[in-house]
Coordinates of C-alpha atoms in Angstrom, one line a residue:
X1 CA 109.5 126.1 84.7
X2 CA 108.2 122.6 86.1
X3 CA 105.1 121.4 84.7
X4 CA 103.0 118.5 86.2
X5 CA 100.4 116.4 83.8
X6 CA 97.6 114.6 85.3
X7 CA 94.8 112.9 83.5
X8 CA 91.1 114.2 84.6
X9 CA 88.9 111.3 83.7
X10 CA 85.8 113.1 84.2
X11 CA 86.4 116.1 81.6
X12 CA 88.0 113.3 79.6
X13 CA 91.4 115.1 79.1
X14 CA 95.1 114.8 81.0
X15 CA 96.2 118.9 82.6
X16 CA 99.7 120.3 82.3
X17 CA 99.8 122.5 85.2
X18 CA 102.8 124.5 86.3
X19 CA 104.2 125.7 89.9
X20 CA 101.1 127.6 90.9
X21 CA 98.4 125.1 89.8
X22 CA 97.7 127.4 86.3
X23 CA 96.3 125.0 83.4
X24 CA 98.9 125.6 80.8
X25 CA 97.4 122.9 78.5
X26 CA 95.5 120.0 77.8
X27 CA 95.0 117.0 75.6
X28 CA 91.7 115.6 74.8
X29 CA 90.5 112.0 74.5
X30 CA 87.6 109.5 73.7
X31 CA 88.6 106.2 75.4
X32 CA 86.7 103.1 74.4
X33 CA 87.8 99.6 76.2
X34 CA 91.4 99.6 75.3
X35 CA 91.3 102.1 72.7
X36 CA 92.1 105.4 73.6
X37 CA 92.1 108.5 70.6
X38 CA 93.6 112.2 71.6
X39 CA 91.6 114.5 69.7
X40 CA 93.0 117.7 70.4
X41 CA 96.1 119.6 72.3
X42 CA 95.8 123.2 73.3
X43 CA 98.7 125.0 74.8
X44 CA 97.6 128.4 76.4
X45 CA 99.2 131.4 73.9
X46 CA 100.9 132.5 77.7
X47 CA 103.0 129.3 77.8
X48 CA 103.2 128.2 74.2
X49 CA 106.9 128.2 73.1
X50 CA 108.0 126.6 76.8
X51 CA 107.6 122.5 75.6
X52 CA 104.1 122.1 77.1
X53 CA 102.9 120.5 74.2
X54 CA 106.0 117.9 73.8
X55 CA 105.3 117.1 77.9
X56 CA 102.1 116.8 77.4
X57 CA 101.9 114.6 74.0
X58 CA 105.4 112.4 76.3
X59 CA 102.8 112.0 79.1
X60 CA 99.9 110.4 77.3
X61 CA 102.0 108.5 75.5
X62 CA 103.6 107.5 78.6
X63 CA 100.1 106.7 79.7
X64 CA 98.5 105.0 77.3
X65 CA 101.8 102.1 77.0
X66 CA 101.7 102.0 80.9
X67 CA 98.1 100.8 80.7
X68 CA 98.2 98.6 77.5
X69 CA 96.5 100.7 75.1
X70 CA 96.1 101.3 72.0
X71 CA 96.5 105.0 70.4
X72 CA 94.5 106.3 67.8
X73 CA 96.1 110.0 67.0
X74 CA 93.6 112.5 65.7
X75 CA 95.0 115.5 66.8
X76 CA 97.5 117.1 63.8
X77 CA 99.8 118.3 66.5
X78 CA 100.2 114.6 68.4
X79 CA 100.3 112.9 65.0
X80 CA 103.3 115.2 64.2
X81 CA 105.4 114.5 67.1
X82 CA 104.8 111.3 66.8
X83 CA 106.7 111.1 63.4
X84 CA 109.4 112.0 65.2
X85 CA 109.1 109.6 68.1
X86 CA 109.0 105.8 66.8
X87 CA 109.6 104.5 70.1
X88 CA 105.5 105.0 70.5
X89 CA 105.0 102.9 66.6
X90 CA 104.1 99.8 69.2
X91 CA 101.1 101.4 70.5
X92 CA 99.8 103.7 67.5
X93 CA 96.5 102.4 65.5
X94 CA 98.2 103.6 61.8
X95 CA 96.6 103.5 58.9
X96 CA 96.9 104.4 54.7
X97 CA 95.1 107.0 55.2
X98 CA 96.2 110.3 57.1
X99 CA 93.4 112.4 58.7
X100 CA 93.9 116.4 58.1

């Protein structure tokens, strides 16, 4: 299954969408200036289990270094993959602190 991310400025969140045009799930973000935080990913329960939330967390990663910003990683489930993708460390506000 082909899914295709696109970022919907105006309900402030990017869309994985597969074949038919069905949402499968999104990502959530505030952006100030150059600062951008995801707040939240939500994979419908009908796709879950298919990567949609490892395309979608790629893509805004993807994104954010295409445009220079700088990631702030509220959401638990992007701040996971993340640990396990250090290629993004560049880009990724970090602090002592984790949130929960």
């Amino acid at each position: 299954m082909q899914f295709t991310v696109t970022d919907v400025p105006e309900r402030e969140r990017f869309e994985a969408r597969d074949e038919a045009g069905v949402t499968a799930g999104v990502v959530t973000y505030q952006l100030t200036g150059t600062i951008i935080a995801y707040t939240h990913t939500e994979v419908d329960p009908e796709f879950e289990g298919k990567g949609v939330g490892s395309i979608l967390a790629r893509a805004v990663m993807d994104d954010a270094r295409a445009k220079g910003r700088t990631v702030v990683p509220i959401c638990p489930f992007l701040s996971g993959w993340l640990e396990k993708h250090p290629e993004y460390d560049g880009i990724v506000a970090r602090s002592t602190r984790k949130i929960k």
